[in-house]
XYZ file of N, CA and C in Angstrom:
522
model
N 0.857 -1.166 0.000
C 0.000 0.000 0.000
C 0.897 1.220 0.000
N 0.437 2.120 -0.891
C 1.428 3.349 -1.258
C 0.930 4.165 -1.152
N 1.333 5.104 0.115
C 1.187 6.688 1.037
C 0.969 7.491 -0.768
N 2.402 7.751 -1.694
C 1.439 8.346 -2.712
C 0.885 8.231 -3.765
N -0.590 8.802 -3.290
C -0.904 8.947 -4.527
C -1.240 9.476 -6.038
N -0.255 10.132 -6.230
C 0.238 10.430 -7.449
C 0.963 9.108 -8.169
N 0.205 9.284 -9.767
C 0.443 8.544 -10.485
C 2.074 8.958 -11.428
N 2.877 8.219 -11.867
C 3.368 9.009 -12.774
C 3.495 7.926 -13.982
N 3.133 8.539 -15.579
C 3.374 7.442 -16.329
C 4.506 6.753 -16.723
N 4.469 5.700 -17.018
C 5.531 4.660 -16.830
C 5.674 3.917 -18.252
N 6.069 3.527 -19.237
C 6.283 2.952 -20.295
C 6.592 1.788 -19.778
N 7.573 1.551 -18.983
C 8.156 0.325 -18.437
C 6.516 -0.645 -17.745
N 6.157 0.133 -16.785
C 4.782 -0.378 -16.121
C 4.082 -0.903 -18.062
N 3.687 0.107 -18.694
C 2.999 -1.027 -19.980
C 3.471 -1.587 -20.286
N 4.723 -1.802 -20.622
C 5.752 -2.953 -21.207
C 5.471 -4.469 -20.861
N 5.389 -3.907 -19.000
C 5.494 -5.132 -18.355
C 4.006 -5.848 -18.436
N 2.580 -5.505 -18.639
C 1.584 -5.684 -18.949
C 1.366 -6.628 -19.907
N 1.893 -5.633 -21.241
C 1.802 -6.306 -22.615
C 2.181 -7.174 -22.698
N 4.067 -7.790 -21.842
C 4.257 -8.767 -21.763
C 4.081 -10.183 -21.109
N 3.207 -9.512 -20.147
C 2.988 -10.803 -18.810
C 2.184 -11.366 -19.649
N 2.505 -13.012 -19.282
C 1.551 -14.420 -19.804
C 0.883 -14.633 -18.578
N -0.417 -14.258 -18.379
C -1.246 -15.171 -17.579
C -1.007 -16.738 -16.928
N -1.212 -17.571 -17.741
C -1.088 -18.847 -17.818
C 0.553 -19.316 -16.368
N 1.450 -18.330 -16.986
C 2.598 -18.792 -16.320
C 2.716 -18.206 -14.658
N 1.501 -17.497 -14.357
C 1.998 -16.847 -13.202
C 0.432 -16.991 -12.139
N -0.742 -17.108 -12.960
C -1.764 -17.228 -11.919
C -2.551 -18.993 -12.122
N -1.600 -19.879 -11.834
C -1.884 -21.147 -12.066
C -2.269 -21.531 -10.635
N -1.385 -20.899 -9.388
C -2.300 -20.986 -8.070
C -3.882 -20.823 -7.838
N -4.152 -19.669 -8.225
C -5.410 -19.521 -8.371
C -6.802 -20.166 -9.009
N -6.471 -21.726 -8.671
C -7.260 -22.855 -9.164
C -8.865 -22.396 -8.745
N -10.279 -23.248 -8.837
C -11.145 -23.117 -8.336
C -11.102 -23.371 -6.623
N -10.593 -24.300 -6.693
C -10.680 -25.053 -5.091
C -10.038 -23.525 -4.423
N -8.625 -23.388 -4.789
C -8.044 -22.100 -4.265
C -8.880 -20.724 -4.195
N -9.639 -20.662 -5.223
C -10.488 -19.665 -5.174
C -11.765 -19.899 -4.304
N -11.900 -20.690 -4.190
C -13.210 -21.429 -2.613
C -12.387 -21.361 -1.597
N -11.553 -21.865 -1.594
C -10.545 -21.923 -0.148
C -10.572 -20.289 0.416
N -10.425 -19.091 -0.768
C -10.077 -18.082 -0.536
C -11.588 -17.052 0.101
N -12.426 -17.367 -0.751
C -13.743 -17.247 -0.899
C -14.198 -17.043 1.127
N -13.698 -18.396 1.566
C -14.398 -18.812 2.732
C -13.439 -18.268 4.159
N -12.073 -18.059 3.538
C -11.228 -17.045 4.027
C -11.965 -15.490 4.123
N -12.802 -15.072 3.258
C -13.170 -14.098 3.476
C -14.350 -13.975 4.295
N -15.732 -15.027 4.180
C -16.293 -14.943 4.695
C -15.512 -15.250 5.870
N -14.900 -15.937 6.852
C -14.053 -16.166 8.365
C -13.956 -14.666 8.508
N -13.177 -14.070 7.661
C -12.732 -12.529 8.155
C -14.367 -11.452 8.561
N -14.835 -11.932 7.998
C -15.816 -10.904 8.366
C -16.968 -11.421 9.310
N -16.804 -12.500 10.301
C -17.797 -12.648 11.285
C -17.288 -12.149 12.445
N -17.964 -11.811 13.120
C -17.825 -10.454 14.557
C -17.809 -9.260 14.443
N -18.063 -8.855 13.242
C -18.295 -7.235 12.967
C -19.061 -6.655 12.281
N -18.965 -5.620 12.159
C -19.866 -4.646 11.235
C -19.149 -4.868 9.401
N -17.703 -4.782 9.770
C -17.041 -4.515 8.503
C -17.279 -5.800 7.092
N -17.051 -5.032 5.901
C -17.316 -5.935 4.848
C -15.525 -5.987 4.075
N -15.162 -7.707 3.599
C -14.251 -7.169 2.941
C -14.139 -7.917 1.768
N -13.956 -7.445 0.608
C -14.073 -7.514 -0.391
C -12.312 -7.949 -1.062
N -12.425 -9.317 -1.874
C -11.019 -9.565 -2.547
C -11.349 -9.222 -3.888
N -10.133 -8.729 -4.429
C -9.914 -8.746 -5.750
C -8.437 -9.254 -6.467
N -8.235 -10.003 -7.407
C -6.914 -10.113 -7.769
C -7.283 -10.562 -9.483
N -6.527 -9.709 -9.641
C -6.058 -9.299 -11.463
C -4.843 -9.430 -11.766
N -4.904 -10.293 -12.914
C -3.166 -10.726 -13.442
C -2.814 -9.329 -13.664
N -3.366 -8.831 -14.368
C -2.824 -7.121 -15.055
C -3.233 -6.438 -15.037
N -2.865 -4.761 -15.092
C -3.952 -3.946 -15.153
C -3.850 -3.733 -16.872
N -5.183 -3.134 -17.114
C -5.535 -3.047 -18.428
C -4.665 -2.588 -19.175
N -4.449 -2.844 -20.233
C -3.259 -2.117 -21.032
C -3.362 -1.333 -21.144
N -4.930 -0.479 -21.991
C -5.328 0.658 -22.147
C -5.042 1.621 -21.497
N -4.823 1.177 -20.092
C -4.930 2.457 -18.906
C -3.266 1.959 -17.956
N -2.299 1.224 -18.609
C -1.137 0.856 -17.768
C -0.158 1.788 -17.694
N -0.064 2.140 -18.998
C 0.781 3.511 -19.330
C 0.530 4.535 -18.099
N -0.487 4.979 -17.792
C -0.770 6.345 -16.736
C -1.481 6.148 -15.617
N -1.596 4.345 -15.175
C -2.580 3.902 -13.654
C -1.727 3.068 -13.144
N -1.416 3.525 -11.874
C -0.514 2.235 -10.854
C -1.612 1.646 -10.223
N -1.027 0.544 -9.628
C -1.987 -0.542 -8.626
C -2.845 0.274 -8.017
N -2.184 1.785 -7.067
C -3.088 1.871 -6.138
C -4.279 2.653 -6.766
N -3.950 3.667 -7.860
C -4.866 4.112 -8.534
C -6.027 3.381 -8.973
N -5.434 2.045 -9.605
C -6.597 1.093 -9.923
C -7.417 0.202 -8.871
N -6.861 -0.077 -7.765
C -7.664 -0.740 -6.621
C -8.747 -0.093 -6.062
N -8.136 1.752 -6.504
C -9.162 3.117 -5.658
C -10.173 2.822 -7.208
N -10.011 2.670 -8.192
C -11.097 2.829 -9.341
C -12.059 1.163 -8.945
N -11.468 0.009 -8.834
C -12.301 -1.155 -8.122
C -12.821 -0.485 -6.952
N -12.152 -0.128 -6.149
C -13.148 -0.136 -4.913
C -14.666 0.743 -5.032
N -14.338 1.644 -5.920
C -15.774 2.576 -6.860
C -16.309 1.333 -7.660
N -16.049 1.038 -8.772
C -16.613 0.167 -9.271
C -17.553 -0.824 -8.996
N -16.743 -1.525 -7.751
C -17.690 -2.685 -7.185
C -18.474 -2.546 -5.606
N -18.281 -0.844 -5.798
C -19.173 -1.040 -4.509
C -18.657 -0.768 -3.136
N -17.262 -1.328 -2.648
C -16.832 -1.331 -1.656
C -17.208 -0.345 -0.828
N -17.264 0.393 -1.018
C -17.916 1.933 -0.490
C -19.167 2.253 0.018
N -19.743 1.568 -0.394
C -21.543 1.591 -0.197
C -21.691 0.751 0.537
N -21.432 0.491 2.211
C -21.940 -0.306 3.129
C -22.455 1.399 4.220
N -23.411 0.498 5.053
C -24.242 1.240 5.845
C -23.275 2.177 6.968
N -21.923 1.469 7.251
C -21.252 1.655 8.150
C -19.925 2.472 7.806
N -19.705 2.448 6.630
C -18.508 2.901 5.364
C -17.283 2.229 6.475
N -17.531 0.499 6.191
C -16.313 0.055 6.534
C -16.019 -1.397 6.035
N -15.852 -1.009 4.380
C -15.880 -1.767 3.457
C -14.154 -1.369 3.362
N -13.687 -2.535 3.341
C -12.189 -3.013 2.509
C -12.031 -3.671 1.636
N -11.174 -3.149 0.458
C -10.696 -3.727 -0.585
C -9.420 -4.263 -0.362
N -9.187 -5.378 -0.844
C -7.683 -6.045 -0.601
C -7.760 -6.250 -2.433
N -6.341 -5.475 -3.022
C -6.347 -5.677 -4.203
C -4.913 -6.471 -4.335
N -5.103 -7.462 -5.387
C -3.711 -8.326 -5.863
C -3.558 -8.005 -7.203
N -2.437 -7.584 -7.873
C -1.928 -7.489 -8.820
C -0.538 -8.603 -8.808
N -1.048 -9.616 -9.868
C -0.192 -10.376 -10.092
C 1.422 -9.965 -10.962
N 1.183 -9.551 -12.103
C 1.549 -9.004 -12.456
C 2.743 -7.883 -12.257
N 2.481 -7.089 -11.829
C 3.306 -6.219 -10.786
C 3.945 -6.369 -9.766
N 3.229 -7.722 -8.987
C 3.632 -8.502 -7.703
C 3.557 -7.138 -6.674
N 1.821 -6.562 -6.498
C 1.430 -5.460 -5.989
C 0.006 -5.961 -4.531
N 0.027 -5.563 -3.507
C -1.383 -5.604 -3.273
C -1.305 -4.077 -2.108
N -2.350 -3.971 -2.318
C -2.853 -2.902 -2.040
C -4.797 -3.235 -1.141
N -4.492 -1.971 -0.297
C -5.652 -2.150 1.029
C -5.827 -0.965 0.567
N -7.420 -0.668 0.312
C -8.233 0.530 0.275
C -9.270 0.347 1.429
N -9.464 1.618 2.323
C -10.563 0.989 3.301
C -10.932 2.003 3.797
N -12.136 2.114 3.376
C -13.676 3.112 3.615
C -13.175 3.959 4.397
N -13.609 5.249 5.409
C -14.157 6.566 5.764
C -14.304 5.896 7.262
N -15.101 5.020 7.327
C -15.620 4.846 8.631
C -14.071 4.000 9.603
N -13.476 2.837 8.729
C -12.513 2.437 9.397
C -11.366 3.176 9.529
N -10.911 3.901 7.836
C -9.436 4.457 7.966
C -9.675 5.848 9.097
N -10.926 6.110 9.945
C -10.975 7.025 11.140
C -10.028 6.147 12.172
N -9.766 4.959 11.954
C -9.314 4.282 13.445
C -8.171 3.524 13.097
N -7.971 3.115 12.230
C -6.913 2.489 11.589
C -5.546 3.270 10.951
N -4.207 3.113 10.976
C -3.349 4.275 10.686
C -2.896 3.661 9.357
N -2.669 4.247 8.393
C -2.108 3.321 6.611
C -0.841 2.900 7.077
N -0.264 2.981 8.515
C 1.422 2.165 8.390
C 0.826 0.721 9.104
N -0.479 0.789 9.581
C -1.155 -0.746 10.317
C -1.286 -1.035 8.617
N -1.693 -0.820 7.632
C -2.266 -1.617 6.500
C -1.035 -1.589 6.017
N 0.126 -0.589 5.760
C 1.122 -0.908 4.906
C 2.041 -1.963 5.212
N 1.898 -2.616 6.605
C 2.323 -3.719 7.176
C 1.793 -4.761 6.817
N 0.600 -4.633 6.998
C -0.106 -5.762 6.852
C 0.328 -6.217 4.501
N 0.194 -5.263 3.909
C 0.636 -5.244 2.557
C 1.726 -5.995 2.478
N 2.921 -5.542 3.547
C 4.742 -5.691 3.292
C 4.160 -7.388 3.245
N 3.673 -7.707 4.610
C 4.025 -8.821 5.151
C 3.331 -9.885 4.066
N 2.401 -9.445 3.756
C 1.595 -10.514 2.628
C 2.534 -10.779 1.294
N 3.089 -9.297 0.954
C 3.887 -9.090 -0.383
C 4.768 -10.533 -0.580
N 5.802 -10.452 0.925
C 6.838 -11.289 1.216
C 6.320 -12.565 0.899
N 5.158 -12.849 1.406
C 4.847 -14.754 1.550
C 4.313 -14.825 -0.264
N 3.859 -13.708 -0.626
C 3.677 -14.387 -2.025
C 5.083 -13.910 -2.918
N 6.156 -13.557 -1.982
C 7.369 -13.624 -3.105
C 7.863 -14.922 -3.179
N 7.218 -15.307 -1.895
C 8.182 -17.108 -1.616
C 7.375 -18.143 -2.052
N 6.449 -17.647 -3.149
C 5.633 -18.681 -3.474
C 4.139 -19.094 -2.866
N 4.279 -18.266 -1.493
C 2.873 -18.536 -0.761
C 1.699 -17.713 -0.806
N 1.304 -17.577 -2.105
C 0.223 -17.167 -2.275
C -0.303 -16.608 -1.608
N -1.575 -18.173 -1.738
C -2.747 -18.290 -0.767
C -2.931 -18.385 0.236
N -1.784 -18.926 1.365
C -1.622 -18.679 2.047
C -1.556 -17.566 2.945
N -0.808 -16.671 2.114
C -0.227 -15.334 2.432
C -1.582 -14.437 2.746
N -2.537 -14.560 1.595
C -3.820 -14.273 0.922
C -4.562 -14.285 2.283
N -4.687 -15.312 2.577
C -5.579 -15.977 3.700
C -5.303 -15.272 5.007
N -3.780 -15.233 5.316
C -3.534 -14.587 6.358
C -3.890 -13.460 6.279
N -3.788 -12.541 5.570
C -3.915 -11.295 5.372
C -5.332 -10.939 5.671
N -6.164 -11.488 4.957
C -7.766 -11.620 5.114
C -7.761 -11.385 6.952
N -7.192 -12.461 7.420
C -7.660 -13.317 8.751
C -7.529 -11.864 9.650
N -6.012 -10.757 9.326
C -5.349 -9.418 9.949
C -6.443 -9.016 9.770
N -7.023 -8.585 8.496
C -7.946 -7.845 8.318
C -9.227 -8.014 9.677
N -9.604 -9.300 9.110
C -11.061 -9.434 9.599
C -10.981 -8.935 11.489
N -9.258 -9.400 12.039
C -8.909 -8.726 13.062
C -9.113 -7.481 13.516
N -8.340 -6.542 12.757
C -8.628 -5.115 12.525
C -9.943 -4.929 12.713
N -11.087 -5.431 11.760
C -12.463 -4.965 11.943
C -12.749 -5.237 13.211
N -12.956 -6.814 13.844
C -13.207 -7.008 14.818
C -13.081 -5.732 16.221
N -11.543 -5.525 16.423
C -11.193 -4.350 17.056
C -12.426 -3.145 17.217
N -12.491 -2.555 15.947
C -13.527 -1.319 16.009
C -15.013 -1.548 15.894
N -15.066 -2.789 15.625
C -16.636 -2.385 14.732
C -16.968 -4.243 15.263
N -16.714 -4.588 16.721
C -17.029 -6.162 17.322
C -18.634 -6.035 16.895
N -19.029 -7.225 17.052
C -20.667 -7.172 17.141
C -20.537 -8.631 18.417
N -21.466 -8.629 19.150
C -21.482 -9.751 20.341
C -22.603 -10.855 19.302
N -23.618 -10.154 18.630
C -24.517 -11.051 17.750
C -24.086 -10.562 16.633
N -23.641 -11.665 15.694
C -23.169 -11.346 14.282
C -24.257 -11.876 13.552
N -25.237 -10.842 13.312
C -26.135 -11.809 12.160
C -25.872 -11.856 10.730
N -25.912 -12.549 10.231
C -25.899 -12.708 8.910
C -25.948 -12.032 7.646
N -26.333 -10.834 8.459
C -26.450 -10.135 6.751
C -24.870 -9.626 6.570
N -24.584 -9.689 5.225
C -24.189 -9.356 4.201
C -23.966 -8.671 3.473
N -23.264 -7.334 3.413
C -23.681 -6.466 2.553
C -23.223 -5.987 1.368
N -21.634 -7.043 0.876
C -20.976 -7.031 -0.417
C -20.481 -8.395 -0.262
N -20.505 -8.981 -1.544
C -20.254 -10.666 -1.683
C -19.119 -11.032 -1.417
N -19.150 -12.591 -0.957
C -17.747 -12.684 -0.406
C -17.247 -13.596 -1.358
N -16.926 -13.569 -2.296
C -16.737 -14.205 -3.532
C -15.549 -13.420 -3.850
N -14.336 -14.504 -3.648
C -13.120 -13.642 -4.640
C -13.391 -13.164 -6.402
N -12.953 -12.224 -6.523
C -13.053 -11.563 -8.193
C -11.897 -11.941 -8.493
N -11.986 -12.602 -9.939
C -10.697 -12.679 -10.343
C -10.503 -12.275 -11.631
N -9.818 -10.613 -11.880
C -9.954 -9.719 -13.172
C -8.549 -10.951 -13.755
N -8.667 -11.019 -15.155
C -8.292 -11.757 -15.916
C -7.204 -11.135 -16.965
């Protein structure tokens, strides 16, 4: 997670786009892995108010690679899909860029009041590391688990009912 945000364009950043092969780099990301991950998210979000939302994209679009870094594009997902629109504004985005070997934490109005960006840029470092060593999903999972921690902290509920208010279904931009 990156304090700025200013974009600057990058030729190299499209280069690296145009050239990434899918196939050779998001082969972790099986179905089972994507259920495994799925149910990682729902875990993170029982005992609280907070919603959190995964996303992970081999690339960012070509169209827009030239002049959008990760965090720019995780802040355009987190508009896109919503993250933003919970009752409580304490919706988190956890974005993965394969590609870039990027993830990035966007998180609502209501939490980043209580939460400091060097608690999330930690939580980023530490995930970064386990998927440099190969550990994914793992890494993935843990990260979720910090998260759903974090919420817990501010926003406990003693009765967690069930509702729902953004799907807990990993996205996986392609």
């Amino acid at each position: 997670m990156a304090e700025n945000h200013a974009s600057t364009s990058s030729i190299a950043r499209w280069w690296r786009q145009v050239l990434f092969v899918p196939l050779l780099h998001s082969k972790w990301l099986t179905a089972e892995a994507k259920a495994r991950l799925t149910d990682a998210v729902t875990r993170a979000e029982r005992g609280h108010r907070g919603e959190v939302f995964l996303i992970v994209e081999n690339h960012l679009p070509i169209q827009e690679a030239y002049r959008m870094n990760c965090r720019e594009r995780a802040i355009d997902l987190f508009s896109e899909y919503r993250v933003w629109d919970t009752e409580e504004n304490t919706g988190v985005l956890i974005y993965v860029n394969i590609c870039e070997r990027q993830l990035e934490i966007v998180a609502d109005r209501g939490i980043s009041a209580h939460v400091s960006p060097t608690v999330w840029n930690a939580m980023c470092e530490k995930a970064v590391s386990g998927i440099a060593t190969q550990k994914t999903e793992e890494s993935l999972a843990d990260l979720l688990d910090e998260v759903g921690q974090v919420l817990r902290q501010y926003y406990h509920l003693e009765h967690d009912p069930e509702g729902n208010e953004l799907s807990d279904t990993v996205v996986f931009l392609k």
